Short mmCIF file of C-alpha atoms and ligand atoms in Angstrom, two decimals:
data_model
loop_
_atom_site.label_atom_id
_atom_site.label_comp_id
_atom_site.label_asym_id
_atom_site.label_seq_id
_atom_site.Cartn_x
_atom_site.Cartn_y
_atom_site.Cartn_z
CA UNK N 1 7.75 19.90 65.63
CA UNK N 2 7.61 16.30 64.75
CA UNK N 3 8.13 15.55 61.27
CA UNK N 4 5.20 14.57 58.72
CA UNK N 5 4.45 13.93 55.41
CA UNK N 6 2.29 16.91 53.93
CA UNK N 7 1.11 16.47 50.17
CA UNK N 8 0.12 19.96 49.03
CA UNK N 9 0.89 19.95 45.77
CA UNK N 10 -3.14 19.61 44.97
CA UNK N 11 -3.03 21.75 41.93
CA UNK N 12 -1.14 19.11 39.96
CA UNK N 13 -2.82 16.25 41.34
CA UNK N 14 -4.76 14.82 43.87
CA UNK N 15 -5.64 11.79 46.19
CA UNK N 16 -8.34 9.74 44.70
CA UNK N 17 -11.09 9.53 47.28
CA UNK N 18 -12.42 6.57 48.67
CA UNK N 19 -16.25 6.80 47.88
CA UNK N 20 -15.12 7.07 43.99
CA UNK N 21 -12.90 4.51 44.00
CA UNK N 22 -15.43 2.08 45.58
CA UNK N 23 -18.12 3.44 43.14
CA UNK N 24 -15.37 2.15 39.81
CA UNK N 25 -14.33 -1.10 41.75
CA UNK N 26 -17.63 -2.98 40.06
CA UNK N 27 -16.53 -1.60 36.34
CA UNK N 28 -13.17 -2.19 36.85
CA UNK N 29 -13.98 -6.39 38.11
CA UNK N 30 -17.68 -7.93 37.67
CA UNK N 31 -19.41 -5.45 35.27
CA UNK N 32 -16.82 -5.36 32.43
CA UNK N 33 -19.63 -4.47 29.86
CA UNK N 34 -18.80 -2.54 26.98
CA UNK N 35 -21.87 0.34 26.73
CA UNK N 36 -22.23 -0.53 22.65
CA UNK N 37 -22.94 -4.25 23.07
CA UNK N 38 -26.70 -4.51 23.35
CA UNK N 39 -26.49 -7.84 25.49
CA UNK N 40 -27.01 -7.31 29.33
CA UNK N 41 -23.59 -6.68 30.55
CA UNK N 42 -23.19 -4.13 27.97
CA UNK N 43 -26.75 -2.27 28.75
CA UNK N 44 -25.34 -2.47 32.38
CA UNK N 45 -22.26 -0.30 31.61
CA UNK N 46 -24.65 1.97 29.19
CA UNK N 47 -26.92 2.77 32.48
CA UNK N 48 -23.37 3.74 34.57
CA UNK N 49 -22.25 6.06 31.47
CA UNK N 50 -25.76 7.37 31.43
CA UNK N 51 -26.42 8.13 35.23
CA UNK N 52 -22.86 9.24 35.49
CA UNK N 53 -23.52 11.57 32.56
CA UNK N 54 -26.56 13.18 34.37
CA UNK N 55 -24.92 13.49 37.72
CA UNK N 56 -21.95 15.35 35.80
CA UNK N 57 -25.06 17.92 33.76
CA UNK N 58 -26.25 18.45 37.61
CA UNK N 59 -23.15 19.30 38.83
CA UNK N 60 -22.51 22.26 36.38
CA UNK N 61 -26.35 23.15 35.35
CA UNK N 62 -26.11 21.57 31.97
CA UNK N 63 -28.55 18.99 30.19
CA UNK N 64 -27.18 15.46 30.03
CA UNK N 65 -26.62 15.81 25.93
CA UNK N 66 -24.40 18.56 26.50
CA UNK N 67 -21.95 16.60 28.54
CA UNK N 68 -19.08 14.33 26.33
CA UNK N 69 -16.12 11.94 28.34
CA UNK N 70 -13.03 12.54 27.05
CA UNK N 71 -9.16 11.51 28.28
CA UNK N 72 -9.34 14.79 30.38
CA UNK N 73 -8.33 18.07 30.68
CA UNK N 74 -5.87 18.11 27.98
CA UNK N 75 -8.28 16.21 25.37
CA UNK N 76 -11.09 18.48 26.56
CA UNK N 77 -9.40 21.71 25.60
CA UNK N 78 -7.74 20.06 22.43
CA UNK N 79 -11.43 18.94 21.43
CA UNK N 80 -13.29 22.25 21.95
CA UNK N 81 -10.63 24.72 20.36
CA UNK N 82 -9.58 22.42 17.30
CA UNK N 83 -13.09 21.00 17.00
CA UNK N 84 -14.51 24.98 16.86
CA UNK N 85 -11.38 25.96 14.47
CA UNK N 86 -12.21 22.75 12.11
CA UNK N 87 -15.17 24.14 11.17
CA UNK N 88 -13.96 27.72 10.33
CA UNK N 89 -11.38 25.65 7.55
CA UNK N 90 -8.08 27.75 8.36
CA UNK N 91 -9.66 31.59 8.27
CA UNK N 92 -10.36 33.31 11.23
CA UNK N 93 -9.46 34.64 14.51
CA UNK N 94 -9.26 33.23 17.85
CA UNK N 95 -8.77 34.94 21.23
CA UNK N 96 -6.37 33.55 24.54
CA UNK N 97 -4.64 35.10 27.33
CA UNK N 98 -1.28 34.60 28.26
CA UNK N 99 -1.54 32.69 31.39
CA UNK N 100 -3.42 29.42 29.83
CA UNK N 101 -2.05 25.78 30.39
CA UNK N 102 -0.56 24.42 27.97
CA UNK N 103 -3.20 22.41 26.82
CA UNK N 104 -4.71 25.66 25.44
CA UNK N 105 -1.52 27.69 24.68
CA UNK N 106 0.09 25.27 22.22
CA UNK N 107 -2.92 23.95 20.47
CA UNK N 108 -3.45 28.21 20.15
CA UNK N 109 0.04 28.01 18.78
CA UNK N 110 -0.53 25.15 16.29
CA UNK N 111 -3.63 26.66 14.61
CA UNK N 112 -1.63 29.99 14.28
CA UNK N 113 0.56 27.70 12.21
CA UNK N 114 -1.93 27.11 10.31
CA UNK N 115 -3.64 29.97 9.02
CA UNK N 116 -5.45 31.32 11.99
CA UNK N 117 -4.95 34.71 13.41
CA UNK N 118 -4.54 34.51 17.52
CA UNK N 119 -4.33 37.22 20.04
CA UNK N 120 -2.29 36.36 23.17
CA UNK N 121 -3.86 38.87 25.43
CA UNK N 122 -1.68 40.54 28.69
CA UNK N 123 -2.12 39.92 32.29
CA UNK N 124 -2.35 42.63 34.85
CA UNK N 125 0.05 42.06 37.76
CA UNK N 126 -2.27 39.75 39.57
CA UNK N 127 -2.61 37.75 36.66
CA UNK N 128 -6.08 39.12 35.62
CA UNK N 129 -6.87 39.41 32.36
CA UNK N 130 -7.97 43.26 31.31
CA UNK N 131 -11.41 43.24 29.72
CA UNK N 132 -10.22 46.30 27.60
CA UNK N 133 -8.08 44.66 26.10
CA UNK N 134 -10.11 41.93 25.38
CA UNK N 135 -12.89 44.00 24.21
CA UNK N 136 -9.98 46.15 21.82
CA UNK N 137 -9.00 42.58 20.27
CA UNK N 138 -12.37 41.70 19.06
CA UNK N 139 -12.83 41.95 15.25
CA UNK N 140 -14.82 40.81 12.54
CA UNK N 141 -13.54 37.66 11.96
CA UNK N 142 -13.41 36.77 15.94
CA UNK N 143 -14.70 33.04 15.99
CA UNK N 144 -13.72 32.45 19.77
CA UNK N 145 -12.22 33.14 23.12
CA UNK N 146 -10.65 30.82 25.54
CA UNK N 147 -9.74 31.62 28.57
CA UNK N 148 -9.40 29.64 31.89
CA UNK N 149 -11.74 29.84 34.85
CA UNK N 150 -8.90 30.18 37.30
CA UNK N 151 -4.85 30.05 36.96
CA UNK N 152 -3.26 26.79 38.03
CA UNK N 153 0.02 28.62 39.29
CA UNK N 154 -1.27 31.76 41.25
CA UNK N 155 -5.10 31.08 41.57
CA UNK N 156 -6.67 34.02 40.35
CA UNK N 157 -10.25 33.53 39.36
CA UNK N 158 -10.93 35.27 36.04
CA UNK N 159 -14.00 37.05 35.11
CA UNK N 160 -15.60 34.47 32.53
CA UNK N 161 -19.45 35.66 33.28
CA UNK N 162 -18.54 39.41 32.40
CA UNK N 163 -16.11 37.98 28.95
CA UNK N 164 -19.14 35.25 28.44
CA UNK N 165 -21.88 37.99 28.39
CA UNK N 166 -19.66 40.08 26.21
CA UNK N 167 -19.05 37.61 23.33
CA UNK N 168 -22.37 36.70 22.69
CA UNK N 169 -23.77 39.95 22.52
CA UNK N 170 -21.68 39.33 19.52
CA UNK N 171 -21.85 35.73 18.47
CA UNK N 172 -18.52 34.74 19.54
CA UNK N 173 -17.71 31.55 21.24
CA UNK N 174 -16.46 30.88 24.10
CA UNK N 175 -14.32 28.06 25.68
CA UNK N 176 -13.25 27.83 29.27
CA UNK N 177 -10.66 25.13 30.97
CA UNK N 178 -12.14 25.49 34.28
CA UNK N 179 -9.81 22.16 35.04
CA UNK N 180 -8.93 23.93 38.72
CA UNK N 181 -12.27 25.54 39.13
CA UNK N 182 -14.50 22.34 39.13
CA UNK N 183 -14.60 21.23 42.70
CA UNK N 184 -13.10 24.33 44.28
CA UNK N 185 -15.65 27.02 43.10
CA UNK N 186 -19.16 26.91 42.07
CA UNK N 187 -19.40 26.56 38.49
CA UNK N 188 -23.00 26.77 36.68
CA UNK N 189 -22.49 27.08 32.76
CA UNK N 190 -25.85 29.11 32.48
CA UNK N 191 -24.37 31.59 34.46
CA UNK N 192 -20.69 31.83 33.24
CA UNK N 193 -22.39 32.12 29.64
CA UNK N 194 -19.66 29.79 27.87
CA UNK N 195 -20.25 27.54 24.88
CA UNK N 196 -17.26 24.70 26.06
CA UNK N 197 -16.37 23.88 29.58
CA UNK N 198 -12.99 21.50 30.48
CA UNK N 199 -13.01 19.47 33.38
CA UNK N 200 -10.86 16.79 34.76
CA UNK N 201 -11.50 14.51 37.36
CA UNK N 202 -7.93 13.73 38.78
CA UNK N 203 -8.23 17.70 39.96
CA UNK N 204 -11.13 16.99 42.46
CA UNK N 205 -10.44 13.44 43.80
CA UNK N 206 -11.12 11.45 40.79
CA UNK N 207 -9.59 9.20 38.87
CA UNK N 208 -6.87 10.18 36.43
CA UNK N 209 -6.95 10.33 32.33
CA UNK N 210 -10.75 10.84 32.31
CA UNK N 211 -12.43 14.18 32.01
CA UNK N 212 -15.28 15.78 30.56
CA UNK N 213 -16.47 18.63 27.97
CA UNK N 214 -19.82 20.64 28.43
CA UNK N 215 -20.71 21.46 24.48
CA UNK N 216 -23.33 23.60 24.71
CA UNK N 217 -26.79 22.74 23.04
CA UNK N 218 -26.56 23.92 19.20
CA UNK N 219 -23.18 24.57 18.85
CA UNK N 220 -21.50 22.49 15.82
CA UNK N 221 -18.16 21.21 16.43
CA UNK N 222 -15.90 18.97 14.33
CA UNK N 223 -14.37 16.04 16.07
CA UNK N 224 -10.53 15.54 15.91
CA UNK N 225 -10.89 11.79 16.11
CA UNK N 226 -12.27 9.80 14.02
CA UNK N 227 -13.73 6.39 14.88
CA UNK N 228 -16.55 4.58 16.49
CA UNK N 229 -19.52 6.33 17.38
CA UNK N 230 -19.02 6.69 20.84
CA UNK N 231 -19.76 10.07 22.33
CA UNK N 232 -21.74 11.01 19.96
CA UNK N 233 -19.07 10.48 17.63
CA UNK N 234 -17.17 13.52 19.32
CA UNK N 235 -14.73 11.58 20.82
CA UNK N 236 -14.63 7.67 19.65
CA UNK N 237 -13.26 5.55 21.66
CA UNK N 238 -14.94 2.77 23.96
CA UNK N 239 -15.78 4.72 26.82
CA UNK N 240 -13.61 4.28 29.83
CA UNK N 241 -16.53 3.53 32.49
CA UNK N 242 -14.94 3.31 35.60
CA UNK N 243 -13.29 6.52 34.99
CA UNK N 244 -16.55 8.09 34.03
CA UNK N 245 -18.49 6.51 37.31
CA UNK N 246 -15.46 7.72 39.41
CA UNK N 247 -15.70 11.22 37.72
CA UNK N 248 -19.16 11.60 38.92
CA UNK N 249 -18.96 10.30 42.32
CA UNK N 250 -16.35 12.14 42.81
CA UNK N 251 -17.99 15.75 41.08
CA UNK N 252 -21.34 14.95 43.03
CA UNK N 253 -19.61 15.59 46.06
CA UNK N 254 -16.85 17.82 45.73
CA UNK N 255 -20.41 20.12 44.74
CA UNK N 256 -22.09 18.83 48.12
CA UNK N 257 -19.12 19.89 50.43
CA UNK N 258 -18.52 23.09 48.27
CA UNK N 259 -19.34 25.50 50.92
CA UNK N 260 -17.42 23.42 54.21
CA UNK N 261 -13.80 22.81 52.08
CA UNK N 262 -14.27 26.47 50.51
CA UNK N 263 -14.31 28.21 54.14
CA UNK N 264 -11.76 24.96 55.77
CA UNK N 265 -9.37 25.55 52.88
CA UNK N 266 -9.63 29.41 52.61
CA UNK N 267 -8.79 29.55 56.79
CA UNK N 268 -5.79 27.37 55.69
CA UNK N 269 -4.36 29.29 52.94
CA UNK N 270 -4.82 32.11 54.63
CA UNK N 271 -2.99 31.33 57.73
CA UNK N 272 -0.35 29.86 55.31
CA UNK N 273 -0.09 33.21 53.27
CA UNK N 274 -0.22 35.29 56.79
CA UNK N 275 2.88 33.10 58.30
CA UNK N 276 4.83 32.76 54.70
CA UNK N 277 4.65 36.50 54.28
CA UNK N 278 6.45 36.98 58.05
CA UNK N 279 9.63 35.77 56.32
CA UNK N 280 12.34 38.84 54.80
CA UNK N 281 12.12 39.37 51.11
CA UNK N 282 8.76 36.94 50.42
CA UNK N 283 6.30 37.95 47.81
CA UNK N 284 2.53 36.73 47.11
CA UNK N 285 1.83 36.17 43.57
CA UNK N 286 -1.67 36.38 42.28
CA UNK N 287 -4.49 37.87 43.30
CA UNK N 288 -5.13 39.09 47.28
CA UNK N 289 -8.97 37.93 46.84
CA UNK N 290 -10.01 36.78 43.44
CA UNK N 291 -8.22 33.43 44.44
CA UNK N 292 -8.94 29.76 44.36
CA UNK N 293 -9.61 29.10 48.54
CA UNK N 294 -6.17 26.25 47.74
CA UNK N 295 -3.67 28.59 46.39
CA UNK N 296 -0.59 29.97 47.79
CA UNK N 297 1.58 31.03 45.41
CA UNK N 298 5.06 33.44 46.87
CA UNK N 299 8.50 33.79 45.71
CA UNK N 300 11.35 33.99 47.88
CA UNK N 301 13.65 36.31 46.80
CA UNK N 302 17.51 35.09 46.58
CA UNK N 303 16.57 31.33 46.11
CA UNK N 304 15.94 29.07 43.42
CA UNK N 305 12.45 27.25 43.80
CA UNK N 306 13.78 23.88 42.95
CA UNK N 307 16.40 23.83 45.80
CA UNK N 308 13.69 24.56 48.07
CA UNK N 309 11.69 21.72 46.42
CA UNK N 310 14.13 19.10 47.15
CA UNK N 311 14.80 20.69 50.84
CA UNK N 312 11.12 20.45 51.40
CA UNK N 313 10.57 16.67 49.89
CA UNK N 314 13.56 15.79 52.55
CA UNK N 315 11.07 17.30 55.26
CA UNK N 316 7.95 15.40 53.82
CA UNK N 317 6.72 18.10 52.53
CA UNK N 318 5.31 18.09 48.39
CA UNK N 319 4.95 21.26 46.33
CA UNK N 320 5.91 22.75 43.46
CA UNK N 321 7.77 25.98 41.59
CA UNK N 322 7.96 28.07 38.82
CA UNK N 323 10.97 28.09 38.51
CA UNK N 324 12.64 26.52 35.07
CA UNK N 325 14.22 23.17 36.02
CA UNK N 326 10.84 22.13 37.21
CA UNK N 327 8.87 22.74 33.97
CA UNK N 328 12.06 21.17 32.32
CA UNK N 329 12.27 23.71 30.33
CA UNK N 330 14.80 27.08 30.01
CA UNK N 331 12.50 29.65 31.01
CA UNK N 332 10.68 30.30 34.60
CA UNK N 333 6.89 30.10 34.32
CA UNK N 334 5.31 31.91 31.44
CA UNK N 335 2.32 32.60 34.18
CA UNK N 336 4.60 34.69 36.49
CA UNK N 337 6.31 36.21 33.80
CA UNK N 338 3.41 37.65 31.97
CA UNK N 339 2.28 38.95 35.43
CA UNK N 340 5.37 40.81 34.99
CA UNK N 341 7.73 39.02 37.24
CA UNK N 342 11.24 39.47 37.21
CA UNK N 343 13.55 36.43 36.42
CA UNK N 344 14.96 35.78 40.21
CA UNK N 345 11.54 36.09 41.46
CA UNK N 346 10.07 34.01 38.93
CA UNK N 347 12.97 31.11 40.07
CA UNK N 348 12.47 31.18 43.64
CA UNK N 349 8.67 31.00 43.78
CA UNK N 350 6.67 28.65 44.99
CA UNK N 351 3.41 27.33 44.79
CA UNK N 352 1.37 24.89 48.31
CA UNK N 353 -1.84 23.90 46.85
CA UNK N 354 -4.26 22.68 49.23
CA UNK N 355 -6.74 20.05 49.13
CA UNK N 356 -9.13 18.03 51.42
CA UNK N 357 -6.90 16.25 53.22
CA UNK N 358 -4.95 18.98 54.83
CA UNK N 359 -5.02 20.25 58.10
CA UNK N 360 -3.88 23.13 60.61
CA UNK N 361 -1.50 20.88 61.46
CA UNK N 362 0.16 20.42 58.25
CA UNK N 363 -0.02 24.44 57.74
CA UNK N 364 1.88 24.71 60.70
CA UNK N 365 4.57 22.33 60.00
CA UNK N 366 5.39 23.77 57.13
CA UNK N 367 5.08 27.25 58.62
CA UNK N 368 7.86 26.18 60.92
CA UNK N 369 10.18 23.69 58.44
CA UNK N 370 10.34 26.24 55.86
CA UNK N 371 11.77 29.46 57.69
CA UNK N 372 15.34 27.61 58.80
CA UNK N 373 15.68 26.56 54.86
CA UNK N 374 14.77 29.60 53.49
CA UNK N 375 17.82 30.95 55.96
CA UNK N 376 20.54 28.35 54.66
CA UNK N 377 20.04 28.56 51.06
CA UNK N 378 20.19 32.38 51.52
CA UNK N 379 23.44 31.50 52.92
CA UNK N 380 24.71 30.18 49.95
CA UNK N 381 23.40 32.40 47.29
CA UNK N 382 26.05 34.29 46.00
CA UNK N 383 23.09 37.13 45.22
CA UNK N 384 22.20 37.91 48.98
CA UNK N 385 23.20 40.86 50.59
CA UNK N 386 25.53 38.85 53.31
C1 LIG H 1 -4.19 19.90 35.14
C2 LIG H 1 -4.67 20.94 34.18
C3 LIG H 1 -4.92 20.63 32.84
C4 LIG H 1 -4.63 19.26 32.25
O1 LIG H 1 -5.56 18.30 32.64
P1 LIG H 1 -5.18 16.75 32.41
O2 LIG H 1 -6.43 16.02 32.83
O3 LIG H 1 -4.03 16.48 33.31
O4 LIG H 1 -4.88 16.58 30.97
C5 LIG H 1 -5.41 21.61 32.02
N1 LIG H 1 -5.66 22.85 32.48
C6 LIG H 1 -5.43 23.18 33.76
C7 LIG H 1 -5.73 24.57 34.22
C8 LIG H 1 -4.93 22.25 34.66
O5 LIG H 1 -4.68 22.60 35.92
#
């Protein structure tokens, strides 16, 4: 097959698309307003913030005042589980799973440091989280759970409407990074029941270093920055507004074409998964069904992920591993190895994240570049039964 260059490596990043580029190209030139100044250029860039901020409350069934811009995914989740904790002064106890981001993990972390009590809670094998034991961690002094709307490594969708319904039966709050769920699934706050929301635009064709944070109507939360009063003095800051206009072009129609990319990128990762899984000793990770429609997430047994990284970037083709030299740190994934992984699967896994741009085509290539590399690095593993 002739040789390409196929980018599916869509769960870190992606392409920013055209429309939303040519929707910030005015803020970013001509209308250089800044939305406090109350001359015209400034009530100019107000009116983008505002309409952008309504398109983004459409998008995920919110009201307008319940949307705040922030830097993006990371500064989302920082804002909403600090912000929450800030107001609880050091006492309480907070609620993850084991298979956040980092962005939720470590800030988890940090206010254990502090005072706070956390539960880390397990991960079945598919990387669900059990609502037992989410239901046995629950105490008195539970202030909040965060947990993501789907995994970033292995795509499995978790059940936030079921946890959502069950925390504020008793009062609890609850804080999803649904950073790989906007723009791939439908997401309605109302009906996932959450109290915070994390998006970030860079995930669905957006610009990068913007996001957003859906605060839901009454709840009190302390900001971690202090400054101007910008965002409702949540997060100060002048606002970037050609971020925020490419956000919402680009949310507004990731949500149009919803139902076409979910069934054009399911048919590809499926036909991906089908052909990956005709290769000897090749695993799926994740979920069979509860999966993002872009995720393909296997591990090759008898390999290490990042030598099948740099054999695939030599064939054009970008994606990404579990395995530890990646995440430059020692240790594979802490996703795969809470779903119970063992270490040499957890190092030769890897993860093909699709997005809008690929094609049957691009499946296919990689289909057939990936089999005779798979067969040479076996070669030279010491571990493989010659
Ligand atoms: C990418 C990602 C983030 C971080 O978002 P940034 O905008 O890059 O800070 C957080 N959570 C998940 C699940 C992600 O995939």
């Amino acid at each position: 097959m002739e040789s390409r260059q196929v980018y599916m490596d869509h769960g870190a990043t992606t392409p920013l698309r055209e429309e939303a580029l040519e929707a910030m190209m005015p803020y970013l030139q001509d209308k250089y307003g800044n939305p406090s100044s109350i001359h015209s250029a400034g009530r100019e860039a107000r009116k983008a913030v505002d309409e952008a901020r309504e398109k983004v409350a459409r998008a995920l069934g919110a009201e307008p005042a319940e949307i705040f811009f922030t830097g993006g995914g990371t500064e989302s989740n920082n804002i909403a589980i600090r912000g929450a904790a800030r107001l609880k002064k050091g006492r309480g106890h907070l609620i993850t799973s084991a298979i956040e981001h980092h962005a939720v993990l470590d800030v988890c972390k940090d206010l254990e440091q502090d005072g706070f009590k956390v539960t880390v809670l397990p991960v079945d094998s598919h990387g669900l989280v059990e609502l037992r034991a989410l239901e046995q961690a629950l105490g008195p002094e539970t202030f909040l759970i965060s947990i993501m709307t789907a995994n970033n490594e292995v795509g499995t969708v978790e059940p936030i409407g079921e946890i959502g319904a069950l925390a504020r039966e008793r009062g609890i709050l609850v804080h999803t990074d649904a950073v790989q769920a906007v723009g791939q699934l439908p997401v309605d706050v109302k009906k996932l029941n959450v109290d915070f929301l994390t998006l970030s635009a860079h995930k669905f064709n957006g610009p990068k270093g913007i996001g957003a944070l859906y605060v839901r109507k009454g709840i009190a939360v302390s900001p971690v920055f202090r400054g101007g009063g910008q965002e409702r003095k949540l997060r100060p800051g002048t606002e970037n507004v050609a971020g925020i206009v490419g956000l919402a072009r680009a949310l507004e129609l990731a949500v149009a074409e919803l139902p076409q990319k979910t069934d054009h990128l399911t048919q590809l990762r499926d036909r991906l998964i089908a052909g990956l899984l005709r290769i000897d000793d090749v695993t799926l990770n994740g979920h069979p069904t509860l999966r993002l429609p872009g995720n393909v997430n296997v591990s090759f047994n008898y390999i290490e992920g990042e030598s099948l990284l740099l054999s695939l970037d030599l064939q054009g083709v970008a994606a990404s591993s579990g395995s530890a030299c990646t995440s430059g740190s020692l240790d594979p994934s802490h996703v795969l190895m809470a779903m119970g992984l063992d270490h040499q699967h957890a190092h030769g896994s890897l993860r093909l994240s699709l997005g809008r741009g690929n094609t049957v085509e691009d499946v296919d290539y990689v289909l057939s570049v990936i089999p005779p590399i798979v067969q040479r690095l076996r070669k030279m593993s010491a571990l493989y039964p010659q």
